[in-house]
Tab-separated table of C-alpha atoms and ligand atoms in Angstrom:
chain	number	residue	atom	x	y	z
A	15	MET	CA	-13.452	37.076	6.495
A	16	ALA	CA	-13.862	34.713	9.574
A	17	GLU	CA	-11.593	35.389	12.485
A	18	ARG	CA	-9.561	32.563	12.837
A	19	LEU	CA	-9.920	31.410	16.523
A	20	TYR	CA	-7.529	28.609	16.497
A	21	HIS	CA	-4.788	30.937	15.636
A	22	SER	CA	-4.762	32.132	19.157
A	23	ASP	CA	-6.170	29.213	20.731
A	24	SER	CA	-5.600	25.731	19.276
A	25	HIS	CA	-7.191	24.023	22.224
A	26	LEU	CA	-10.466	25.867	21.732
A	27	GLN	CA	-13.192	23.130	21.078
A	28	SER	CA	-16.424	25.110	20.840
A	29	PHE	CA	-17.313	28.606	20.002
A	30	SER	CA	-20.287	30.944	19.339
A	31	SER	CA	-20.516	32.587	15.881
A	32	ARG	CA	-22.795	33.669	13.115
A	33	VAL	CA	-23.459	32.626	9.535
A	34	THR	CA	-22.294	35.453	7.283
A	35	ASP	CA	-22.520	33.734	3.789
A	36	ILE	CA	-23.803	30.414	2.335
A	37	ARG	CA	-23.542	29.238	-1.074
A	38	GLU	CA	-24.354	25.741	-3.036
A	39	LEU	CA	-21.212	23.942	-3.790
A	40	SER	CA	-22.793	21.157	-5.859
A	41	ARG	CA	-26.064	19.225	-6.030
A	42	THR	CA	-26.401	15.322	-7.163
A	43	GLU	CA	-29.661	13.381	-7.182
A	44	GLY	CA	-31.183	16.103	-5.085
A	45	GLN	CA	-28.707	16.027	-2.464
A	46	SER	CA	-27.230	19.682	-2.139
A	47	VAL	CA	-23.523	20.216	-0.710
A	48	TRP	CA	-23.469	23.573	1.092
A	49	GLN	CA	-20.460	25.732	1.923
A	50	VAL	CA	-21.007	28.204	5.031
A	51	ALA	CA	-18.924	31.101	5.982
A	52	LEU	CA	-18.892	32.190	9.758
A	53	GLU	CA	-18.103	35.391	11.467
A	54	ARG	CA	-15.567	33.623	13.565
A	55	THR	CA	-14.538	29.760	13.500
A	56	ALA	CA	-12.221	27.226	15.361
A	57	PHE	CA	-12.427	24.987	12.438
A	58	TYR	CA	-9.232	24.341	10.798
A	59	PRO	CA	-9.273	24.463	6.824
A	60	THR	CA	-6.971	21.872	5.108
A	61	SER	CA	-3.813	23.569	4.480
A	62	GLY	CA	-0.112	23.537	4.885
A	63	GLY	CA	-0.058	19.566	4.930
A	64	GLN	CA	-2.533	19.442	7.814
A	65	PRO	CA	-5.927	17.961	7.064
A	66	HIS	CA	-9.186	19.825	7.975
A	67	ASP	CA	-11.215	19.465	11.275
A	68	LEU	CA	-14.673	17.839	11.369
A	69	GLY	CA	-17.421	18.724	13.912
A	70	VAL	CA	-20.771	20.134	14.003
A	71	LEU	CA	-22.862	23.529	13.863
A	72	THR	CA	-25.946	24.091	16.038
A	73	ALA	CA	-28.538	26.393	15.575
A	74	THR	CA	-31.398	27.115	17.983
A	75	SER	CA	-34.712	28.791	16.815
A	76	ARG	CA	-36.703	31.045	18.803
A	77	SER	CA	-39.375	28.365	19.441
A	78	GLY	CA	-36.321	26.252	20.869
A	79	ALA	CA	-36.116	23.789	18.082
A	80	VAL	CA	-32.522	22.506	17.717
A	81	LEU	CA	-30.695	21.996	14.245
A	82	GLU	CA	-27.659	20.232	14.246
A	83	VAL	CA	-25.507	20.350	10.870
A	84	PRO	CA	-22.519	18.257	10.795
A	85	VAL	CA	-19.369	19.860	8.986
A	86	VAL	CA	-17.885	17.199	6.726
A	87	ALA	CA	-15.039	19.367	5.288
A	88	VAL	CA	-13.516	22.841	5.691
A	89	GLU	CA	-11.639	24.639	2.920
A	90	GLU	CA	-9.867	28.046	2.583
A	91	ASP	CA	-10.328	29.872	-0.549
A	92	GLU	CA	-7.709	32.237	-2.265
A	93	GLN	CA	-9.278	35.217	-0.624
A	94	GLY	CA	-8.716	33.777	2.701
A	95	GLU	CA	-12.348	33.159	3.553
A	96	VAL	CA	-13.093	29.746	5.337
A	97	TRP	CA	-15.852	27.597	4.108
A	98	HIS	CA	-17.587	24.945	6.183
A	99	GLN	CA	-18.821	22.245	4.135
A	100	THR	CA	-22.281	20.843	5.172
A	101	LEU	CA	-25.190	18.746	3.788
A	102	LYS	CA	-27.902	21.021	5.271
A	103	PRO	CA	-28.070	24.613	4.611
A	104	LEU	CA	-28.127	27.458	7.334
A	105	LEU	CA	-29.480	30.874	6.711
A	106	THR	CA	-27.344	33.915	6.552
A	107	GLY	CA	-27.347	35.875	10.052
A	108	THR	CA	-28.122	32.591	12.012
A	109	GLU	CA	-26.403	32.399	15.406
A	110	VAL	CA	-24.908	29.174	15.611
A	111	LYS	CA	-22.599	27.036	18.183
A	112	GLY	CA	-19.638	25.417	16.616
A	113	GLU	CA	-18.008	22.227	18.071
A	114	ILE	CA	-15.006	20.452	16.755
A	115	ASP	CA	-14.086	16.822	16.858
A	116	TRP	CA	-11.382	17.337	19.334
A	117	GLY	CA	-9.892	13.602	19.099
A	118	ARG	CA	-9.194	14.401	15.549
A	119	ARG	CA	-7.897	17.746	16.076
A	120	LEU	CA	-5.486	16.532	18.908
A	121	ASP	CA	-4.399	13.727	16.627
A	122	HIS	CA	-3.464	16.044	14.027
A	123	MET	CA	-1.832	18.731	16.480
A	124	GLN	CA	0.268	15.735	17.835
A	125	GLN	CA	1.460	14.699	14.294
A	126	HIS	CA	2.159	18.202	13.090
A	127	SER	CA	3.992	19.392	16.150
A	128	GLY	CA	5.860	16.130	16.139
A	129	GLN	CA	6.685	16.876	12.665
A	130	HIS	CA	8.402	20.426	13.736
A	131	LEU	CA	10.286	18.557	16.355
A	132	LEU	CA	11.400	15.739	14.163
A	133	SER	CA	12.570	18.173	11.164
A	134	ALA	CA	14.615	20.160	13.797
A	135	VAL	CA	16.206	17.224	15.139
A	136	PHE	CA	17.114	15.996	11.597
A	137	VAL	CA	18.525	19.225	10.804
A	138	ARG	CA	20.860	19.585	13.909
A	139	GLU	CA	21.945	16.076	14.249
A	140	LEU	CA	22.240	15.013	10.438
A	141	GLN	CA	22.356	18.400	8.706
A	142	ALA	CA	19.183	17.004	6.890
A	143	PRO	CA	16.615	19.782	6.021
A	144	THR	CA	12.878	18.887	5.521
A	145	VAL	CA	11.520	19.724	2.096
A	146	SER	CA	8.056	18.564	2.461
A	147	PHE	CA	5.466	17.274	4.880
A	148	HIS	CA	2.425	14.923	4.619
A	149	LEU	CA	-0.099	14.251	7.463
A	150	GLY	CA	-1.879	10.914	6.331
A	151	GLU	CA	-4.903	9.018	7.584
A	152	THR	CA	-2.761	6.524	9.455
A	153	VAL	CA	0.882	7.560	8.938
A	154	SER	CA	2.680	10.983	8.371
A	155	THR	CA	5.837	11.512	6.308
A	156	ILE	CA	8.814	14.014	5.849
A	157	ASP	CA	10.779	14.003	2.876
A	158	LEU	CA	14.674	15.035	3.641
A	159	ALA	CA	17.040	16.483	1.193
A	160	VAL	CA	19.887	13.802	1.771
A	161	ASP	CA	20.864	10.796	0.038
A	162	ALA	CA	20.677	8.142	2.779
A	163	ILE	CA	20.168	7.913	6.398
A	164	ALA	CA	21.862	5.074	8.432
A	165	HIS	CA	19.921	2.827	10.831
A	166	HIS	CA	21.741	3.776	13.801
A	167	SER	CA	20.943	7.472	13.033
A	168	LEU	CA	17.243	7.075	12.660
A	169	GLU	CA	17.407	5.504	16.022
A	170	ARG	CA	19.418	8.340	17.489
A	171	VAL	CA	17.050	10.959	16.127
A	172	GLU	CA	14.049	9.037	17.497
A	173	ARG	CA	15.738	8.824	20.619
A	174	ILE	CA	16.675	12.761	20.801
A	175	ALA	CA	13.213	13.535	19.626
A	176	ASN	CA	11.507	11.546	22.482
A	177	GLY	CA	13.881	13.159	24.976
A	178	LEU	CA	12.697	16.662	24.146
A	179	ILE	CA	9.014	15.388	24.213
A	180	ALA	CA	9.626	14.135	27.866
A	181	GLU	CA	11.469	17.435	28.714
A	182	ASN	CA	7.983	18.999	27.859
A	183	ARG	CA	9.328	22.262	26.471
A	184	ALA	CA	7.099	25.081	25.846
A	185	VAL	CA	5.684	25.853	22.276
A	186	THR	CA	4.711	29.296	21.415
A	187	VAL	CA	3.412	31.369	18.894
A	188	ARG	CA	4.294	34.931	17.794
A	189	ASN	CA	3.652	37.275	15.010
A	190	VAL	CA	6.343	39.070	13.212
A	191	ASP	CA	6.716	41.400	10.544
A	192	ARG	CA	8.377	40.244	7.068
A	193	SER	CA	11.614	42.169	7.833
A	194	GLU	CA	12.016	40.726	11.406
A	195	ALA	CA	11.227	37.352	10.022
A	196	ASP	CA	13.966	37.757	7.411
A	197	ALA	CA	16.721	38.780	9.818
A	198	LEU	CA	15.878	35.599	11.675
A	199	LEU	CA	16.232	33.788	8.528
A	200	ALA	CA	19.467	35.304	7.897
A	201	THR	CA	21.048	34.426	11.296
A	202	GLY	CA	19.994	30.761	11.013
A	203	GLU	CA	17.639	31.180	13.944
A	204	LEU	CA	14.462	30.492	11.683
A	205	ARG	CA	14.448	27.010	9.874
A	206	LYS	CA	12.038	28.026	7.225
A	207	LEU	CA	10.398	30.962	5.810
A	208	PRO	CA	7.460	31.140	3.114
A	209	GLU	CA	7.570	33.587	0.299
A	210	ARG	CA	4.641	35.705	1.108
A	211	GLN	CA	4.615	39.129	2.584
A	212	GLY	CA	3.114	40.696	5.602
A	213	THR	CA	2.780	39.542	9.019
A	214	ILE	CA	4.495	36.102	9.520
A	215	ARG	CA	3.417	33.659	12.183
A	216	LEU	CA	6.248	32.015	14.003
A	217	ILE	CA	6.234	28.705	16.041
A	218	GLU	CA	8.862	28.274	18.558
A	219	ILE	CA	9.821	24.945	20.548
A	220	SER	CA	11.743	26.380	23.498
A	221	ASP	CA	15.631	26.365	22.597
A	222	CYS	CA	15.042	23.814	19.963
A	223	ASP	CA	13.194	25.187	16.907
A	224	LEU	CA	11.775	28.255	15.163
A	225	ASN	CA	9.626	28.033	12.193
A	226	ALA	CA	7.137	29.930	10.091
A	227	CYS	CA	3.548	28.016	10.106
A	228	GLY	CA	-0.035	28.517	10.082
A	229	GLY	CA	-1.041	25.292	11.701
A	230	THR	CA	-2.328	24.329	14.964
A	231	HIS	CA	0.149	23.065	17.616
A	232	VAL	CA	0.440	21.697	21.029
A	233	LEU	CA	1.139	23.972	23.736
A	234	SER	CA	4.232	21.988	25.136
A	235	THR	CA	6.263	19.136	23.695
A	236	GLY	CA	4.938	16.600	26.280
A	237	GLU	CA	1.386	16.711	24.649
A	238	ILE	CA	2.984	15.265	21.524
A	239	GLY	CA	3.114	12.054	23.783
A	240	GLY	CA	5.745	10.356	21.878
A	241	LEU	CA	7.280	9.766	18.287
A	242	LEU	CA	8.005	6.444	16.571
A	243	ILE	CA	9.846	6.327	13.482
A	244	ARG	CA	8.161	3.461	11.054
A	245	GLY	CA	10.221	3.381	8.052
A	246	VAL	CA	12.325	5.057	5.440
A	247	GLU	CA	12.279	4.930	1.459
A	248	ARG	CA	14.409	6.512	-1.477
A	249	VAL	CA	12.045	8.980	-3.313
A	250	ARG	CA	13.008	11.431	-6.196
A	251	GLN	CA	14.098	14.476	-3.900
A	252	GLY	CA	15.928	12.258	-1.319
A	253	VAL	CA	14.695	10.130	1.814
A	254	ARG	CA	11.107	9.906	3.033
A	255	VAL	CA	10.611	9.034	6.593
A	256	GLU	CA	7.361	7.641	7.882
A	257	PHE	CA	6.549	8.383	11.454
A	258	VAL	CA	3.565	8.400	13.868
A	259	CYS	CA	2.892	10.384	17.241
A	260	GLY	CA	0.892	10.287	20.241
A	261	LEU	CA	-2.004	7.581	20.259
A	262	ARG	CA	-0.993	6.763	16.663
A	263	ALA	CA	2.304	5.402	17.963
A	264	VAL	CA	0.660	3.204	20.782
A	265	ALA	CA	-1.913	1.881	18.055
A	266	ALA	CA	0.908	1.139	15.507
A	267	ALA	CA	2.958	-0.709	18.194
A	268	ARG	CA	-0.159	-2.389	19.437
A	269	HIS	CA	-0.846	-3.612	15.753
A	270	ASP	CA	2.821	-4.857	15.342
A	271	PHE	CA	2.894	-6.515	18.437
A	272	SER	CA	-0.411	-8.539	17.723
A	273	ALA	CA	1.180	-9.699	14.533
A	274	LEU	CA	4.550	-10.684	16.198
A	275	THR	CA	2.588	-12.376	19.123
A	276	ARG	CA	0.498	-14.275	16.493
A	277	SER	CA	3.660	-15.228	14.412
A	278	ALA	CA	5.344	-16.443	17.583
A	279	SER	CA	2.246	-18.469	18.455
A	280	LEU	CA	2.271	-20.126	14.988
A	281	LEU	CA	6.018	-20.900	15.300
A	282	SER	CA	5.371	-22.167	18.797
A	283	MET	CA	8.348	-20.170	20.057
A	284	PRO	CA	9.260	-16.921	22.148
A	285	ARG	CA	8.392	-13.446	20.348
A	286	ALA	CA	12.096	-12.594	20.454
A	287	GLU	CA	13.226	-15.877	18.600
A	288	VAL	CA	10.631	-15.339	15.579
A	289	PRO	CA	13.346	-13.984	12.943
A	290	GLU	CA	15.613	-17.064	13.578
A	291	GLY	CA	12.706	-19.315	13.587
A	292	ILE	CA	11.637	-17.769	10.233
A	293	GLU	CA	15.199	-18.330	8.722
A	294	ARG	CA	15.257	-21.739	9.817
A	295	LEU	CA	11.945	-22.488	8.194
A	296	LEU	CA	12.995	-20.913	5.168
A	297	ALA	CA	16.192	-22.799	5.104
A	298	GLU	CA	14.235	-26.142	5.727
A	299	ALA	CA	11.490	-25.162	2.852
A	300	LYS	CA	14.422	-24.631	0.364
A	301	ALA	CA	15.996	-28.059	1.243
A	302	GLY	CA	12.571	-29.821	0.892
A	303	ALA	CA	11.943	-28.027	-2.499
A	304	LYS	CA	15.303	-29.290	-3.527
A	305	GLU	CA	14.482	-32.798	-2.392
A	306	LEU	CA	11.172	-32.775	-3.821
A	307	HIS	CA	12.697	-31.844	-7.359
A	308	LYS	CA	15.054	-34.649	-7.146
A	309	LEU	CA	12.063	-36.916	-6.181
A	310	ARG	CA	10.078	-35.849	-8.987
A	311	GLU	CA	12.817	-36.331	-11.568
A	312	GLU	CA	13.293	-40.138	-10.322
A	313	LEU	CA	9.477	-40.624	-10.077
A	314	ALA	CA	8.859	-39.399	-13.792
A	315	THR	CA	11.531	-41.884	-14.882
A	316	TYR	CA	10.063	-44.801	-13.178
A	317	HIS	CA	6.599	-43.887	-14.175
A	318	ALA	CA	7.944	-43.413	-17.936
A	319	VAL	CA	9.135	-46.950	-17.837
A	320	ARG	CA	5.925	-48.396	-16.460
A	321	LEU	CA	3.837	-46.747	-18.960
A	322	ALA	CA	6.098	-47.713	-21.684
A	323	VAL	CA	6.028	-51.626	-20.318
A	324	GLU	CA	2.159	-51.409	-20.207
A	325	GLU	CA	1.550	-50.065	-23.677
A	326	PRO	CA	1.866	-52.566	-26.472
A	327	ILE	CA	3.437	-51.455	-30.052
A	328	ILE	CA	0.819	-51.578	-32.758
A	329	ALA	CA	1.719	-50.895	-36.269
A	330	HIS	CA	5.178	-49.728	-35.313
A	331	LEU	CA	3.761	-47.280	-32.783
A	332	ARG	CA	3.513	-47.182	-28.937
A	333	LEU	CA	1.150	-44.636	-28.380
A	334	VAL	CA	0.636	-43.941	-24.597
A	335	ARG	CA	-2.442	-41.772	-24.112
A	336	ARG	CA	-3.384	-40.888	-20.569
A	337	THR	CA	-5.084	-38.211	-18.709
A	338	PHE	CA	-4.079	-37.353	-15.089
A	339	PRO	CA	-6.509	-35.383	-13.075
A	340	ASP	CA	-3.978	-35.399	-9.909
A	341	ARG	CA	-0.700	-34.316	-11.661
A	342	ASP	CA	0.318	-30.834	-12.069
A	343	GLU	CA	1.563	-29.593	-15.625
A	344	GLU	CA	5.033	-29.677	-14.835
A	345	TYR	CA	4.990	-33.152	-13.745
A	346	VAL	CA	3.023	-34.201	-16.923
A	347	LYS	CA	5.467	-32.315	-19.150
A	348	LEU	CA	8.344	-33.973	-17.534
A	349	LEU	CA	6.772	-37.353	-17.914
A	350	ALA	CA	5.963	-36.942	-21.309
A	351	SER	CA	9.604	-36.062	-22.096
A	352	ARG	CA	11.307	-38.947	-20.205
A	353	LEU	CA	8.706	-41.339	-21.992
A	354	ALA	CA	9.681	-40.168	-25.464
A	355	ALA	CA	13.402	-40.195	-24.485
A	356	SER	CA	13.452	-43.621	-22.763
A	357	VAL	CA	11.986	-45.998	-25.481
A	358	PRO	CA	11.835	-45.853	-29.324
A	359	GLN	CA	8.872	-45.671	-31.577
A	360	THR	CA	7.013	-44.058	-28.902
A	361	VAL	CA	4.307	-41.109	-28.739
A	362	ALA	CA	3.369	-39.707	-25.276
A	363	LEU	CA	0.138	-37.990	-25.423
A	364	LEU	CA	-0.615	-36.935	-21.905
A	365	ALA	CA	-3.207	-34.138	-20.281
A	366	SER	CA	-3.060	-32.704	-16.882
A	367	THR	CA	-6.707	-31.626	-15.773
A	368	HIS	CA	-5.317	-30.588	-12.328
A	369	LEU	CA	-6.135	-26.985	-13.235
A	370	GLU	CA	-7.504	-25.824	-16.656
A	371	PRO	CA	-6.528	-28.924	-19.144
A	372	LEU	CA	-3.240	-28.965	-20.610
A	373	VAL	CA	-2.478	-31.494	-23.420
A	374	VAL	CA	1.269	-32.389	-24.046
A	375	LEU	CA	2.337	-34.228	-27.258
A	376	ALA	CA	5.884	-35.789	-27.163
A	377	ARG	CA	7.781	-38.246	-29.751
A	378	SER	CA	10.823	-40.410	-29.516
A	379	GLY	CA	13.634	-39.348	-31.624
A	380	ASP	CA	13.385	-42.151	-34.202
A	381	LEU	CA	9.902	-40.941	-35.245
A	382	ASP	CA	10.095	-38.002	-37.745
A	383	PHE	CA	6.614	-36.176	-37.773
A	384	HIS	CA	6.520	-32.637	-36.515
A	385	ALA	CA	4.646	-32.597	-33.036
A	386	GLY	CA	4.446	-29.028	-32.908
A	387	ASN	CA	2.683	-28.748	-36.272
A	388	LEU	CA	0.292	-31.727	-35.402
A	389	MET	CA	-0.634	-29.922	-32.301
A	390	LYS	CA	-1.158	-26.600	-34.050
A	391	GLU	CA	-3.446	-28.198	-36.658
A	392	ALA	CA	-5.626	-30.049	-34.105
A	393	LEU	CA	-5.900	-26.736	-31.970
A	394	THR	CA	-6.856	-24.599	-35.224
A	395	ARG	CA	-9.462	-26.897	-36.011
A	396	ILE	CA	-11.265	-26.333	-32.771
A	397	GLY	CA	-10.558	-22.675	-32.677
A	398	LEU	CA	-7.528	-22.554	-30.429
A	399	ARG	CA	-3.884	-21.879	-30.845
A	400	GLY	CA	-0.754	-23.376	-29.665
A	401	GLY	CA	2.083	-25.478	-31.029
A	402	GLY	CA	5.827	-26.474	-30.122
A	403	SER	CA	8.864	-27.923	-31.193
A	404	ALA	CA	9.364	-31.072	-33.583
A	405	ASP	CA	9.291	-33.456	-30.640
A	406	LEU	CA	7.431	-31.598	-27.898
A	407	ALA	CA	4.296	-29.460	-28.158
A	408	GLN	CA	1.425	-28.196	-25.874
A	409	GLY	CA	-1.866	-26.923	-26.031
A	410	ARG	CA	-4.329	-25.557	-23.626
A	411	VAL	CA	-8.222	-26.537	-23.811
A	412	SER	CA	-11.399	-26.305	-21.903
A	413	GLN	CA	-12.799	-29.430	-20.216
A	414	PRO	CA	-15.279	-30.152	-22.865
A	415	GLN	CA	-12.876	-29.979	-25.654
A	416	LEU	CA	-10.246	-32.149	-24.197
A	417	ALA	CA	-11.569	-35.474	-25.443
A	418	THR	CA	-11.825	-33.916	-28.992
A	419	LEU	CA	-8.463	-32.715	-28.968
A	420	MET	CA	-6.949	-35.962	-27.540
A	421	GLU	CA	-8.810	-38.030	-30.362
A	422	ALA	CA	-7.688	-35.686	-33.084
A	423	LEU	CA	-4.075	-35.859	-32.110
A	424	ALA	CA	-4.271	-39.661	-31.552
A	425	ALA	CA	-5.536	-40.036	-35.200
A	426	ALA	CA	-3.054	-37.489	-36.647
A	427	VAL	CA	-0.106	-39.358	-34.744
A	428	ARG	CA	-1.408	-42.844	-36.170
A	429	SER	CA	-1.709	-41.485	-39.649
A	430	ALA	CA	1.793	-39.643	-39.591
A	431	THR	CA	3.827	-42.718	-38.331
A	432	ALA	CA	1.752	-45.010	-40.805
A	433	GLN	CA	2.818	-42.861	-43.614
A	434	THR	CA	6.437	-42.946	-42.361
A	435	ALA	CA	6.351	-46.709	-41.970
A	436	GLU	CA	4.987	-47.323	-45.553
A	437	HIS	CA	7.772	-44.786	-46.742
A	438	VAL	CA	10.511	-47.097	-45.042
B	9	LIG	ZN1	3.154	23.930	12.140
């Protein structure tokens, strides 16, 4: 088993070691993925909610040739061996120098140690215990076993956590046996303890928190840099709190600040007034939409009258047949209804070709053919479906089918009204 150097020194960035084992994990299209075991390692494997390290293993041959092997993932197996995933093989027995991606590790330690601190403050201030933790690519979350958290309580917790960061309290590690850990749990000094037997690794934030953990941590709270709570949401087991620490907090604040500055610029107002500005715009938009609706109704009424006047009655029928490339479907439907309702002996056969063509058929109340049935029959003949009620129907067609459908409907309407007229 590899000696885990990060347990005793979380700030160790490079180390010397030797390859003790290698196995081929997979092979696709000639590319093998290898897993390398080392005598000792500073690489942290994914575990306990903290993602693995990245880095490089370097081997130097006797002739002085240097082979650099990037480590793309690190895992531990059930026996406790640490496996370094690589895309190049390394012979067992090879002396290597390991170097971890320090920026990534420090970021993980800041988020992870920040979680210890935040969980401790949530318990102390709101009696809200942490049930799980996740360290993500951009944000981290903890799930708390509570029903809800008030906004002002979140701000208070954030303020206290940042106070503890500023106090730069020592973060220390000590190993105890199971019975001692049980005793600490019983007195309430220890916040959480895993099931397993044997030596228990305890992480202590001076006068603040004691917790069992196998992860990597900062040496003092100041190194966390700062903590920003980003949001809360209800989840099955309670409340999920999203937070970021260190440079992630700066990056998140910078991102939000850029968005706010851009919004303020678009609104031509100071940043602080953006919420009021948006409220005003929304109110204006609502009033504008209401006014627009009213004007469309009025326009459709006048438009209907004009179309009726333009179209003569031939053989007891005023057939208004029009295609509107620049009118939306809702307006064309409204216009057809108004036209059919305003004058007798009238059929509106209108199409909106603003988007995909929509054909609307409406008839005045004194005519007695079934518009829905005519539409259905005409559409069926060109392999489409549609229909409607007795006085209003609609059907969607492709642009090349439009003329065919309009012609078929006009003929059907003439035929239906001629039969009725004869009957009368
Ligand atoms: Zn930890």
